[in-house]
Short mmCIF file of C-alpha atoms in Angstrom, two decimals:
data_model
loop_
_atom_site.label_atom_id
_atom_site.label_comp_id
_atom_site.label_asym_id
_atom_site.label_seq_id
_atom_site.Cartn_x
_atom_site.Cartn_y
_atom_site.Cartn_z
CA MET A 9 8.05 46.24 104.53
CA SER A 10 7.43 42.77 103.13
CA LEU A 11 6.88 42.11 99.44
CA ASP A 12 3.38 40.81 100.25
CA ARG A 13 2.35 44.25 101.53
CA LEU A 14 4.26 46.32 98.99
CA ALA A 15 3.39 44.31 95.87
CA PRO A 16 -0.24 45.50 95.44
CA ALA A 17 0.70 49.20 95.47
CA VAL A 18 3.62 48.69 93.09
CA PHE A 19 1.42 46.57 90.82
CA VAL A 20 -1.21 49.33 90.59
CA LEU A 21 1.46 51.93 89.82
CA LEU A 22 3.11 49.86 87.10
CA TRP A 23 -0.04 48.44 85.50
CA SER A 24 -1.82 51.81 85.33
CA THR A 25 0.93 53.21 83.12
CA GLY A 26 -0.08 50.71 80.44
CA TRP A 27 -3.05 52.88 79.48
CA VAL A 28 -0.79 55.92 79.02
CA VAL A 29 1.74 53.88 77.04
CA ALA A 30 -1.03 52.52 74.81
CA LYS A 31 -2.03 56.08 73.94
CA TYR A 32 1.45 56.77 72.59
CA ALA A 33 1.93 53.36 70.98
CA ALA A 34 -1.30 53.65 68.94
CA LEU A 35 0.17 56.66 67.15
CA HIS A 36 3.24 54.78 66.00
CA SER A 37 2.26 51.16 65.38
CA GLU A 38 -0.61 48.84 64.55
CA PRO A 39 -1.94 47.01 67.64
CA PHE A 40 -1.19 43.38 66.74
CA THR A 41 2.24 44.34 65.38
CA PHE A 42 3.18 46.26 68.50
CA LEU A 43 1.97 43.46 70.76
CA SER A 44 3.84 40.83 68.73
CA ILE A 45 7.09 42.74 69.13
CA ARG A 46 6.37 43.28 72.81
CA TYR A 47 5.61 39.61 73.47
CA ALA A 48 8.68 38.41 71.57
CA LEU A 49 10.98 40.77 73.47
CA SER A 50 9.28 39.94 76.77
CA ALA A 51 9.79 36.22 76.19
CA ILE A 52 13.47 36.83 75.35
CA ALA A 53 13.92 39.06 78.43
CA PHE A 54 12.37 36.48 80.75
CA LEU A 55 14.35 33.69 79.09
CA THR A 56 17.58 35.61 79.67
CA LEU A 57 16.61 36.16 83.32
CA CYS A 58 15.87 32.45 83.71
CA LEU A 59 19.22 31.44 82.24
CA VAL A 60 21.23 33.94 84.29
CA MET A 61 19.48 32.99 87.55
CA ARG A 62 19.31 29.28 86.65
CA ALA A 63 15.57 29.13 87.19
CA GLN A 64 13.93 25.73 87.32
CA TRP A 65 11.94 24.80 84.22
CA PRO A 66 8.81 22.64 84.46
CA LYS A 67 9.70 18.96 84.61
CA CYS A 68 6.67 17.62 82.79
CA ARG A 69 5.29 18.35 79.36
CA ALA A 70 1.80 19.02 80.74
CA THR A 71 3.03 22.00 82.76
CA TRP A 72 4.78 23.46 79.71
CA LEU A 73 1.58 23.19 77.70
CA ARG A 74 -0.53 24.63 80.52
CA ALA A 75 1.77 27.65 80.84
CA ILE A 76 1.67 28.30 77.08
CA TYR A 77 -2.08 27.78 77.02
CA SER A 78 -2.68 30.21 79.89
CA GLY A 79 -0.56 32.84 78.12
CA VAL A 80 -2.80 32.66 75.06
CA PHE A 81 -5.71 33.89 77.21
CA LEU A 82 -4.00 35.90 79.96
CA HIS A 83 -1.99 38.05 77.53
CA GLY A 84 -2.78 37.11 73.94
CA PHE A 85 -6.55 37.25 73.54
CA TYR A 86 -6.93 39.88 76.26
CA LEU A 87 -4.72 42.68 74.97
CA ALA A 88 -5.21 41.80 71.30
CA GLY A 89 -8.97 42.06 71.69
CA LEU A 90 -8.85 45.16 73.85
CA TRP A 91 -6.46 47.10 71.61
CA TRP A 92 -8.28 46.09 68.44
CA ALA A 93 -11.68 47.06 69.88
CA ILE A 94 -10.55 50.53 70.91
CA ALA A 95 -8.82 51.07 67.56
CA ASN A 96 -12.08 50.15 65.81
CA GLY A 97 -14.54 52.43 67.52
CA VAL A 98 -15.24 51.35 71.11
CA PRO A 99 -15.21 54.56 73.21
CA ALA A 100 -12.73 54.62 76.08
CA GLY A 101 -15.52 55.14 78.62
CA ILE A 102 -17.44 52.08 77.46
CA SER A 103 -14.24 50.01 77.36
CA GLY A 104 -13.51 51.17 80.91
CA ILE A 105 -16.85 49.82 82.12
CA ILE A 106 -16.15 46.50 80.42
CA ALA A 107 -12.72 46.39 82.09
CA ALA A 108 -14.36 47.04 85.45
CA LEU A 109 -16.43 43.91 84.98
CA GLN A 110 -13.39 41.65 85.33
CA PRO A 111 -13.27 41.49 89.15
CA LEU A 112 -16.97 40.68 89.25
CA LEU A 113 -16.60 38.02 86.58
CA THR A 114 -13.62 36.57 88.44
CA ALA A 115 -15.38 36.61 91.81
CA MET A 116 -18.50 34.97 90.36
CA ALA A 117 -16.55 32.26 88.56
CA ALA A 118 -13.96 31.55 91.28
CA PRO A 119 -16.26 29.42 93.49
CA PHE A 120 -16.98 27.11 90.55
CA LEU A 121 -13.49 26.89 89.02
CA VAL A 122 -11.03 27.18 91.94
CA GLY A 123 -13.25 26.65 94.98
CA GLU A 124 -12.84 30.12 96.51
CA ARG A 125 -15.64 31.34 98.77
CA LEU A 126 -16.12 35.06 99.28
CA GLN A 127 -17.08 36.58 102.61
CA LYS A 128 -20.02 39.00 102.72
CA SER A 129 -17.73 42.01 103.11
CA GLN A 130 -15.76 40.92 100.05
CA GLN A 131 -18.95 40.65 98.00
CA ILE A 132 -19.95 44.16 99.09
CA GLY A 133 -16.45 45.41 98.26
CA LEU A 134 -16.60 44.02 94.75
CA GLY A 135 -19.98 45.64 94.19
CA LEU A 136 -18.75 49.00 95.48
CA GLY A 137 -15.76 48.79 93.16
CA PHE A 138 -18.00 48.48 90.13
CA ILE A 139 -20.22 51.36 91.31
CA GLY A 140 -17.15 53.53 91.86
CA ILE A 141 -15.87 52.89 88.36
CA ALA A 142 -19.29 53.78 86.91
CA ILE A 143 -19.31 57.08 88.84
CA ALA A 144 -15.74 57.91 87.83
CA ILE A 145 -16.31 57.50 84.10
CA SER A 146 -19.91 58.78 83.97
CA PRO A 147 -18.91 62.04 82.24
CA LYS A 148 -17.48 60.01 79.37
CA LEU A 149 -20.70 58.03 79.09
CA LEU A 150 -22.67 61.28 78.71
CA ASP A 151 -20.35 62.52 75.97
CA PRO A 152 -22.18 62.77 72.61
CA ALA A 153 -19.34 60.81 71.02
CA THR A 154 -20.51 57.72 72.89
CA ALA A 155 -24.15 58.03 71.88
CA ASP A 156 -24.04 56.04 68.64
CA LEU A 157 -22.63 52.57 69.13
CA SER A 158 -24.45 51.00 66.19
CA GLN A 159 -21.24 50.86 64.17
CA ALA A 160 -19.28 49.28 67.02
CA ALA A 161 -21.26 46.09 67.60
CA LEU A 162 -18.41 43.78 66.55
CA PRO A 163 -15.69 45.72 68.41
CA LEU A 164 -17.87 45.74 71.53
CA ALA A 165 -18.32 41.98 71.26
CA ILE A 166 -14.55 41.54 70.86
CA ASN A 167 -13.97 43.78 73.90
CA LEU A 168 -16.30 41.62 75.97
CA ILE A 169 -14.61 38.44 74.76
CA ALA A 170 -11.23 39.92 75.70
CA MET A 171 -12.43 40.59 79.24
CA GLY A 172 -13.77 37.06 79.50
CA SER A 173 -10.41 35.84 78.23
CA VAL A 174 -8.32 37.49 80.94
CA THR A 175 -10.81 36.30 83.58
CA TYR A 176 -10.50 32.73 82.35
CA GLY A 177 -6.70 33.01 82.10
CA THR A 178 -6.46 34.31 85.68
CA LEU A 179 -8.55 31.45 87.05
CA TYR A 180 -6.71 28.87 84.95
CA GLN A 181 -3.41 30.21 86.31
CA LYS A 182 -4.70 29.89 89.87
CA LYS A 183 -5.97 26.34 89.38
CA HIS A 184 -3.25 24.71 87.28
CA LEU A 185 -0.03 26.70 87.82
CA GLN A 186 0.21 27.08 91.59
CA SER A 187 3.67 25.53 91.70
CA GLY A 188 6.83 26.02 89.70
CA ASP A 189 9.12 28.96 89.04
CA LEU A 190 7.16 32.08 88.06
CA ARG A 191 9.99 33.26 85.80
CA THR A 192 9.92 30.19 83.58
CA ILE A 193 6.12 30.14 83.59
CA ALA A 194 6.05 33.78 82.48
CA THR A 195 8.50 32.98 79.66
CA LEU A 196 6.22 30.24 78.35
CA GLN A 197 3.13 32.42 78.75
CA TYR A 198 4.59 35.14 76.54
CA ALA A 199 5.50 32.50 74.00
CA GLY A 200 1.84 31.47 74.04
CA ALA A 201 0.72 35.09 73.57
CA LEU A 202 3.10 35.46 70.62
CA ILE A 203 1.71 32.30 69.02
CA LEU A 204 -1.65 34.08 68.89
CA THR A 205 -0.75 37.68 68.01
CA LEU A 206 1.92 37.11 65.36
CA PRO A 207 -0.45 35.36 62.91
CA LEU A 208 -3.01 38.12 63.54
CA SER A 209 -0.42 40.75 62.66
CA LEU A 210 0.72 38.92 59.53
CA THR A 211 -2.84 38.30 58.38
CA PHE A 212 -4.64 41.58 59.14
CA GLU A 213 -1.95 44.27 59.34
CA TYR A 214 0.95 45.76 57.39
CA GLN A 215 3.42 45.40 60.31
CA HIS A 216 3.64 49.17 60.66
CA PHE A 217 6.08 50.32 63.34
CA ASP A 218 7.54 53.75 62.60
CA GLY A 219 10.73 53.35 64.65
CA SER A 220 10.44 56.76 66.32
CA ALA A 221 11.87 57.54 69.74
CA GLN A 222 8.34 57.53 71.14
CA ALA A 223 7.63 54.11 69.67
CA TYR A 224 10.81 52.62 71.12
CA GLY A 225 10.16 54.33 74.45
CA ALA A 226 6.68 52.84 74.63
CA LEU A 227 8.05 49.44 73.64
CA THR A 228 10.85 49.54 76.22
CA TRP A 229 8.49 50.38 79.05
CA SER A 230 5.94 47.83 77.81
CA VAL A 231 8.54 45.08 78.00
CA PHE A 232 10.40 45.91 81.19
CA GLY A 233 7.90 47.97 83.17
CA LEU A 234 4.69 46.17 82.25
CA SER A 235 5.51 42.69 80.97
CA MET A 236 8.31 41.95 83.42
CA GLY A 237 7.44 44.19 86.35
CA GLY A 238 3.65 44.41 86.25
CA VAL A 239 2.86 40.91 85.04
CA GLY A 240 5.48 39.39 87.32
CA LEU A 241 3.78 41.01 90.29
CA LEU A 242 0.33 39.95 89.07
CA LEU A 243 1.42 36.32 88.87
CA TYR A 244 2.94 36.65 92.34
CA LEU A 245 -0.31 38.10 93.73
CA ILE A 246 -2.41 35.38 92.14
CA ARG A 247 -0.22 32.73 93.75
CA ARG A 248 0.05 34.34 97.18
CA GLY A 249 -3.55 35.47 97.69
CA GLN A 250 -7.09 34.87 96.60
CA VAL A 251 -7.53 35.26 92.87
CA SER A 252 -10.51 37.56 93.44
CA ARG A 253 -8.37 39.80 95.67
CA ALA A 254 -5.75 40.14 92.94
CA ALA A 255 -8.43 40.91 90.37
CA SER A 256 -10.00 43.56 92.62
CA LEU A 257 -6.86 45.68 92.22
CA ILE A 258 -7.94 46.30 88.62
CA TYR A 259 -10.54 48.66 90.09
CA LEU A 260 -7.77 51.09 91.01
CA MET A 261 -6.47 51.39 87.46
CA PRO A 262 -8.82 54.04 85.99
CA PRO A 263 -8.39 56.42 88.97
CA ALA A 264 -4.62 55.93 88.87
CA VAL A 265 -4.55 56.58 85.13
CA ALA A 266 -6.64 59.73 85.59
CA LEU A 267 -4.12 61.05 88.11
CA GLU A 268 -1.22 60.25 85.79
CA ALA A 269 -3.02 61.97 82.90
CA PHE A 270 -3.56 65.03 85.09
CA ILE A 271 0.15 65.19 85.85
CA ALA A 272 1.37 64.36 82.35
CA PHE A 273 -1.24 66.00 80.12
CA GLY A 274 -3.13 68.44 82.35
CA GLU A 275 -6.43 66.57 82.00
CA PRO A 276 -8.92 67.78 84.66
CA LEU A 277 -9.80 65.76 87.74
CA THR A 278 -13.61 65.93 87.76
CA LEU A 279 -15.87 65.65 90.82
CA PRO A 280 -17.34 62.30 89.62
CA LEU A 281 -13.80 60.97 89.23
CA ILE A 282 -12.84 62.01 92.76
CA LEU A 283 -16.04 60.55 94.25
CA GLY A 284 -15.65 57.38 92.20
CA THR A 285 -12.07 56.99 93.39
CA ILE A 286 -13.19 57.14 97.04
CA VAL A 287 -15.85 54.48 96.42
CA VAL A 288 -13.34 52.32 94.53
CA MET A 289 -10.77 52.48 97.32
CA THR A 290 -13.45 51.54 99.86
CA GLY A 291 -14.44 48.54 97.73
CA VAL A 292 -10.85 47.36 97.34
CA TYR A 293 -10.28 47.70 101.10
CA LEU A 294 -13.33 45.57 101.90
CA THR A 295 -12.37 42.95 99.32
CA ASN A 296 -8.85 42.58 100.71
CA ARG A 297 -9.49 43.09 104.45
CA ARG A 298 -10.98 39.67 105.26
CA ALA A 299 -8.09 37.67 103.84
CA THR A 300 -5.58 39.98 105.58
CA GLU A 301 -7.26 39.40 108.92
CA ARG A 302 -7.08 35.63 108.44
CA GLN A 303 -3.31 35.85 107.80
CA ARG A 304 -2.40 37.84 110.93
CA PRO A 305 -2.30 34.95 113.45
CA ALA A 306 0.17 33.07 111.26
CA GLU A 307 2.41 36.15 110.98
CA ALA A 308 2.53 36.83 114.73
#
């Protein structure tokens, strides 16, 4: 099985664990502090990989700056805003809906920023994906804990900005970083993310990291499983396929996380979640099918 066919499934599996890891990490560290450590170690890990494998570094200063700049949005603003918002009162269900907006934002912006044109079936698929997410998390929206959002206006705004940030970063990556070694680009992107999160940690937090086994376990997986494995595959998918197709895979995250939570914590799989998962998978299939069909003649 080729990497092109295997990568989406592996990406979903790896990336979905980030939500579970975040649940553990929040108990042992402040968000900006944890992310700063993660980004620093991720940059070092990718740098080591680049040196060992003699990866080619960008030859012009503009590409270096573009890679660093994209990392500020693709990793820095995105996760910093998302983690801070949840830590400051945004309910998980509401944050999940905001996260589900990313593929739609990407698909709507792609024609203007990178010249991608979506087929009708892809447009329908993106819409079904959003509907499926809404069905899957509807029980959380009806929870009384989500009724009063008056105290979460700023965190909600930050959550929305974070989603806009990763959408912009994805499109910028597609438009300006289509060539070059992904390993060196990833190294520079994590450096860019660190440039943003470290000052936030030093300014607004006490750099709390309790050093427990759980904290180090979450950090280890965040660096090697998510930052190197998950993000490496995301960058690969963005380069190999339509940016809107790569973004549509985000729709599979909440259902995948729910299944992992069922296995790990015994959380129930509700009927809305099961129905929503079916709708989501249908939407992702429609979004990806058209581009796959166009590739088949070249593969034969």
